[in-house]
Short mmCIF file of C-alpha atoms in Angstrom, two decimals:
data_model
loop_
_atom_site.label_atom_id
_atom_site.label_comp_id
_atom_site.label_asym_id
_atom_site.label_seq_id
_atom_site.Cartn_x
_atom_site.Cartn_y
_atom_site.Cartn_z
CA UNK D 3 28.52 -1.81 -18.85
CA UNK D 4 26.94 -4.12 -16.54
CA UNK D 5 27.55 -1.52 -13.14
CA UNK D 6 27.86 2.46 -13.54
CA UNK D 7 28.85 4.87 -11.04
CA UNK D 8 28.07 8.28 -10.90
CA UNK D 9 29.41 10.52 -7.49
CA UNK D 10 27.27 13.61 -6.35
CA UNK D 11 27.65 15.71 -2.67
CA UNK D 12 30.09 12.33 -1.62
CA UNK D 13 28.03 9.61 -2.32
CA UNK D 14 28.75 7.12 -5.03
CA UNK D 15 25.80 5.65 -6.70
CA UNK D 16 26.33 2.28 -8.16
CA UNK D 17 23.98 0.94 -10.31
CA UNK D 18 24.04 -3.05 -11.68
CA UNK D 19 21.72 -2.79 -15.00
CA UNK D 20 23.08 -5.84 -17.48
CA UNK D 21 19.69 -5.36 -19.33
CA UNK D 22 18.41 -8.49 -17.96
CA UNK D 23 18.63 -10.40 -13.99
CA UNK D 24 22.32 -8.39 -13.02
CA UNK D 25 23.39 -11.86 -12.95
CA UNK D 26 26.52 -12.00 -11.09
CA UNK D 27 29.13 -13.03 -13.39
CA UNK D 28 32.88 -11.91 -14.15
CA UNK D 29 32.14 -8.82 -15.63
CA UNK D 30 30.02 -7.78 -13.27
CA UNK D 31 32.16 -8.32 -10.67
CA UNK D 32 34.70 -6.26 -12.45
CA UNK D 33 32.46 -3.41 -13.11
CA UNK D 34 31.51 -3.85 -9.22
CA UNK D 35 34.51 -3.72 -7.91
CA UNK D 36 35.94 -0.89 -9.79
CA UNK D 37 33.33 1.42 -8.80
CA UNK D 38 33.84 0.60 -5.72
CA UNK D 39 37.84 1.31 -5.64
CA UNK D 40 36.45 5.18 -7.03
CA UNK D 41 33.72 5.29 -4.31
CA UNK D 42 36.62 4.38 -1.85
CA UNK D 43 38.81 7.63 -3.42
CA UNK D 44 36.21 10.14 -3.63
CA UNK D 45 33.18 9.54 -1.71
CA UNK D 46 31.60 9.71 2.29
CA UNK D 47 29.01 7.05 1.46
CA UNK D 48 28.64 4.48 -1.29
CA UNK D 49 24.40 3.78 -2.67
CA UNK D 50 24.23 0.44 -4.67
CA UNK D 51 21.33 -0.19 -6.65
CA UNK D 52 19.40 -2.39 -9.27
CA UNK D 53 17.62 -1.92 -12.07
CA UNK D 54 14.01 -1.22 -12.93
CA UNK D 55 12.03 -4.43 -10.93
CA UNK D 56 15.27 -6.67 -10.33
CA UNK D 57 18.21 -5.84 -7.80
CA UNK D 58 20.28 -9.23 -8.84
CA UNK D 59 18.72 -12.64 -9.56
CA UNK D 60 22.28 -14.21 -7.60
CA UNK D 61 25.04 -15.71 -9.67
CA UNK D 62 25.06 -16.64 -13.54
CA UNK D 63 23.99 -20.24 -13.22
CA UNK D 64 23.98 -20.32 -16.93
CA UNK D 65 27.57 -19.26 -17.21
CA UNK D 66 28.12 -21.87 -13.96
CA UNK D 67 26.49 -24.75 -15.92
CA UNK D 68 29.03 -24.50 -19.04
CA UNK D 69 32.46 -23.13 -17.22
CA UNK D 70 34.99 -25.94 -15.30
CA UNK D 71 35.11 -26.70 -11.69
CA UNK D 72 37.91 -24.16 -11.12
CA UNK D 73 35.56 -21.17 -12.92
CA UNK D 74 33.12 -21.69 -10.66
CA UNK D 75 35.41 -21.75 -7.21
CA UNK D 76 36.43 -18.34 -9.17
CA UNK D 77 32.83 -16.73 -9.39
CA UNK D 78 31.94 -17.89 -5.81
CA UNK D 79 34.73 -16.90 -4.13
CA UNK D 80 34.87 -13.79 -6.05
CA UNK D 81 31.22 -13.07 -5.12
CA UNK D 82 32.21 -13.68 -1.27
CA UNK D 83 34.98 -11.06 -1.92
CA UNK D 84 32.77 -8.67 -2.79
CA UNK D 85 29.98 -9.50 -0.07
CA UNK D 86 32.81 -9.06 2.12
CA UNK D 87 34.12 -5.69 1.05
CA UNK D 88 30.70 -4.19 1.23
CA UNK D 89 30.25 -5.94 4.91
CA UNK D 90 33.59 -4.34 6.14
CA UNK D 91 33.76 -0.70 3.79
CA UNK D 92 34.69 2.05 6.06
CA UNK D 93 31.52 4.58 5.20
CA UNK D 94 28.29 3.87 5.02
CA UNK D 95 27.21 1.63 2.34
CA UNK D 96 23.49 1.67 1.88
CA UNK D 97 21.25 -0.43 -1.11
CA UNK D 98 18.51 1.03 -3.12
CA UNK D 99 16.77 -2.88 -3.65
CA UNK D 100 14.70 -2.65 -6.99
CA UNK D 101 13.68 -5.63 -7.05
CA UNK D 102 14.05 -9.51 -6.67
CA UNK D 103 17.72 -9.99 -4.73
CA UNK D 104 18.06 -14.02 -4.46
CA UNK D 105 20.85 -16.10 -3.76
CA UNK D 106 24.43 -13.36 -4.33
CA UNK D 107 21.71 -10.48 -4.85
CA UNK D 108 20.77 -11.08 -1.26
CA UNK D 109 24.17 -11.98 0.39
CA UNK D 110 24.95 -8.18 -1.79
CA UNK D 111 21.88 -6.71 0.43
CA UNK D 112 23.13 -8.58 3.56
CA UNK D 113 26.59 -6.59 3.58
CA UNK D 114 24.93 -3.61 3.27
CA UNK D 115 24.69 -1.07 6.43
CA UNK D 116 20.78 -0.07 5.75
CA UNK D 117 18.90 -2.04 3.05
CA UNK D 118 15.44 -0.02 1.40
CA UNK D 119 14.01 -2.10 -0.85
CA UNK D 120 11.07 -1.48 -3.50
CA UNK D 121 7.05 -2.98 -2.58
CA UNK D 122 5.85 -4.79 -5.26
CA UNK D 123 5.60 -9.03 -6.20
CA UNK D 124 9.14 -9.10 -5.80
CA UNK D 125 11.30 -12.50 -4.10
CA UNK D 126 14.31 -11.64 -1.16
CA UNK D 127 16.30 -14.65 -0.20
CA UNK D 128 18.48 -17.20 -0.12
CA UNK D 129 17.07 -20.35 -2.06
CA UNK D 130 19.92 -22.34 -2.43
CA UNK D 131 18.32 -25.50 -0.70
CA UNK D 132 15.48 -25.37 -3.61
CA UNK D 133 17.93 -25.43 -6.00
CA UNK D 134 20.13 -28.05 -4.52
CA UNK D 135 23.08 -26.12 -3.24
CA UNK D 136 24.66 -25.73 0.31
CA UNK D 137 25.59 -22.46 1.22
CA UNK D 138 29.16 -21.27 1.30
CA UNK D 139 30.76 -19.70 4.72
CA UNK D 140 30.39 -16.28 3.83
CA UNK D 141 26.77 -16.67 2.77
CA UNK D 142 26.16 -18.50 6.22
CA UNK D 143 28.16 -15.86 8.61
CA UNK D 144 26.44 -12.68 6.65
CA UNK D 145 23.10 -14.64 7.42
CA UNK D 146 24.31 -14.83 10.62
CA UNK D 147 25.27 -11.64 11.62
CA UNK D 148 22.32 -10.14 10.09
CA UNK D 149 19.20 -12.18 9.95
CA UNK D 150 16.52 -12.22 12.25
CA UNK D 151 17.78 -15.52 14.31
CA UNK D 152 13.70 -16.85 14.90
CA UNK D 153 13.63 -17.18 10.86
CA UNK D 154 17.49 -18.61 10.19
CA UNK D 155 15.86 -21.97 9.82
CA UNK D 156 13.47 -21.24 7.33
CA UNK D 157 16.00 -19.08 5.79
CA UNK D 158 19.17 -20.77 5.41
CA UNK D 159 17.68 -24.72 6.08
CA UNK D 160 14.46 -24.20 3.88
CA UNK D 161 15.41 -21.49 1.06
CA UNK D 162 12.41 -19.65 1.57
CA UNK D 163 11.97 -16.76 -0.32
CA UNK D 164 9.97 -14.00 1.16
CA UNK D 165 8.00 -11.12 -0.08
CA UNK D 166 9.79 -7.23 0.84
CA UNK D 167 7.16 -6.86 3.56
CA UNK D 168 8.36 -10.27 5.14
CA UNK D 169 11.88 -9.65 4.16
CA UNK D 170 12.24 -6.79 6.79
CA UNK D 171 10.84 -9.17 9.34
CA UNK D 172 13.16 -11.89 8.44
CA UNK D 173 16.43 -8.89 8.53
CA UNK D 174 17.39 -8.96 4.84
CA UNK D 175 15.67 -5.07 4.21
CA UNK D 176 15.24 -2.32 7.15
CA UNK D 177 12.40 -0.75 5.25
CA UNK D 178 10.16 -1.05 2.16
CA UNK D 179 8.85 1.88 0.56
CA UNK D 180 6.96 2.40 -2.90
CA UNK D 181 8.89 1.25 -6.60
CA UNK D 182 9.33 5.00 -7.48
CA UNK D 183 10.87 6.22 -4.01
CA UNK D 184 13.67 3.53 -3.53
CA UNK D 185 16.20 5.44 -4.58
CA UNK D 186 15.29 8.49 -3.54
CA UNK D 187 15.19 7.23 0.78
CA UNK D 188 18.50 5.67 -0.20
CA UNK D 189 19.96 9.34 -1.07
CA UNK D 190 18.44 10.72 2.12
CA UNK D 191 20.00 7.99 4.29
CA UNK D 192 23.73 8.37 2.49
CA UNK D 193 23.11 12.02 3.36
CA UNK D 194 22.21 11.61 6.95
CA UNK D 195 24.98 8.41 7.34
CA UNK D 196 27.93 10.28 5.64
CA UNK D 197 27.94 13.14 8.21
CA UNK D 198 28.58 10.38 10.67
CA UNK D 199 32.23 10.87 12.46
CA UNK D 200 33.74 8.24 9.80
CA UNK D 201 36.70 7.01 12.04
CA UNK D 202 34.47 6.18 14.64
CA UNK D 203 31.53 4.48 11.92
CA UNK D 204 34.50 2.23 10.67
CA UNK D 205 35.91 1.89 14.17
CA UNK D 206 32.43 0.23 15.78
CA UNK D 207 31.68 -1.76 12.08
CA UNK D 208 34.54 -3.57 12.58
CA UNK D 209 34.17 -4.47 16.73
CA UNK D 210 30.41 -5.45 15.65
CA UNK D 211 31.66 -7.82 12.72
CA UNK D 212 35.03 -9.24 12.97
CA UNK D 213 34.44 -12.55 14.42
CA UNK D 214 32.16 -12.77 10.96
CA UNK D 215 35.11 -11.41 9.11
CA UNK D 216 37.64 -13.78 10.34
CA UNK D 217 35.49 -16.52 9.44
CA UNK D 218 34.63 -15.22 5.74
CA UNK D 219 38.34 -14.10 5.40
CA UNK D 220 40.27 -16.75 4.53
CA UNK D 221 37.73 -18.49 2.46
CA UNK D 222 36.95 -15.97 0.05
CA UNK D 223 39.65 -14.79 -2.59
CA UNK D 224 40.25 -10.83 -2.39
#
């Protein structure tokens, strides 16, 4: 399985391990998507995580490079779909970053409510300009909404990468804490976040982002 999920005390721990980048690709969307539909049924707060050293290298480019025109409207739009239901879940959804999150594996971290992400020689960001790709809307309006606006340029314009340390400057992490403790601070925030009045956390989530969603909306296929 490319994504697992395992529920204890209400919160849903979903972890992407395809042995290698947790490319995202069909199957991991799949595998995504249906533990989040369980997390939805049986949980207060939802903790998505990576494996060992890499949270997601972004989407399978070596899937994009040999699939049609069409496929690849698919994957995107598909990964938007999820960014999306992460950005506008009704409980707290909080990520356990193990790792390198580029490209998807950051627009992933950006719909996240709190984002703790592992110290080490690890890359957070959005490089599609260095790989010669322009953004699509929902990766622009989650960059939006949550990026620090002083570094959007060298963000979004530039593809700039940035080390953990920088990425909580630049708004893609809140904190960074050591390899072997990620996980662990994610628990204790789900713990603290899920005995938050839930009408009222999925009330003020969706004042603070609709005009977001109803940009990302109708572009993204759900």
């Amino acid at each position: 399985m490319s994504a697992t999920l395992t529920i204890e005390n209400e919160i849903a721990v979903i972890t992407m391990d395809d042995g290698k980048a947790n490319a995202i690709n069909p199957a991991m969307l799949d595998a995504l998507n249906a533990a989040l539909d369980e997390a939805e049924k049986s949980a207060k707060a939802i903790v998505i995580t990576g494996r060992p050293d890499r949270f997601s290298g972004g989407f399978d480019l070596k899937m994009m490079m040999d699939a049609s025109p069409e496929e690849v409207r698919k994957l995107v739009m598909g990964g938007g779909a999820l960014a999306l239901r992460l950005f506008t879940m009704p409980m707290p959804v909080i990520a356990a970053c193990t790792g390198h999150g580029i490209a998807m594996g950051c627009f992933i971290l950006l719909g996240c409510d709190k984002r703790i992400g592992a110290a080490g020689a690890y890359r957070i960001g959005a490089n599609e300009t260095q790989i010669g790709m322009v953004l699509p809307v929902f990766a622009l309006e989650l960059c939006k909404a949550r990026l620090n606006p002083l570094y959007m340029t060298e963000s979004v314009i530039m593809g700039t990468l940035f080390s953990p340390e920088e990425a909580v400057t630049v708004g893609y992490l809140d904190r960074v804490t050591a390899p072997d403790q990620v996980l662990a601070e994610a628990m204790t925030e789900a713990e603290r976040l899920k005995a938050l009045p839930g009408a009222a956390l999925a009330g003020n989530k969706t004042l603070l982002r609709q005009p977001f969603v109803d940009v990302i909306a109708p572009t993204v296929a759900r």
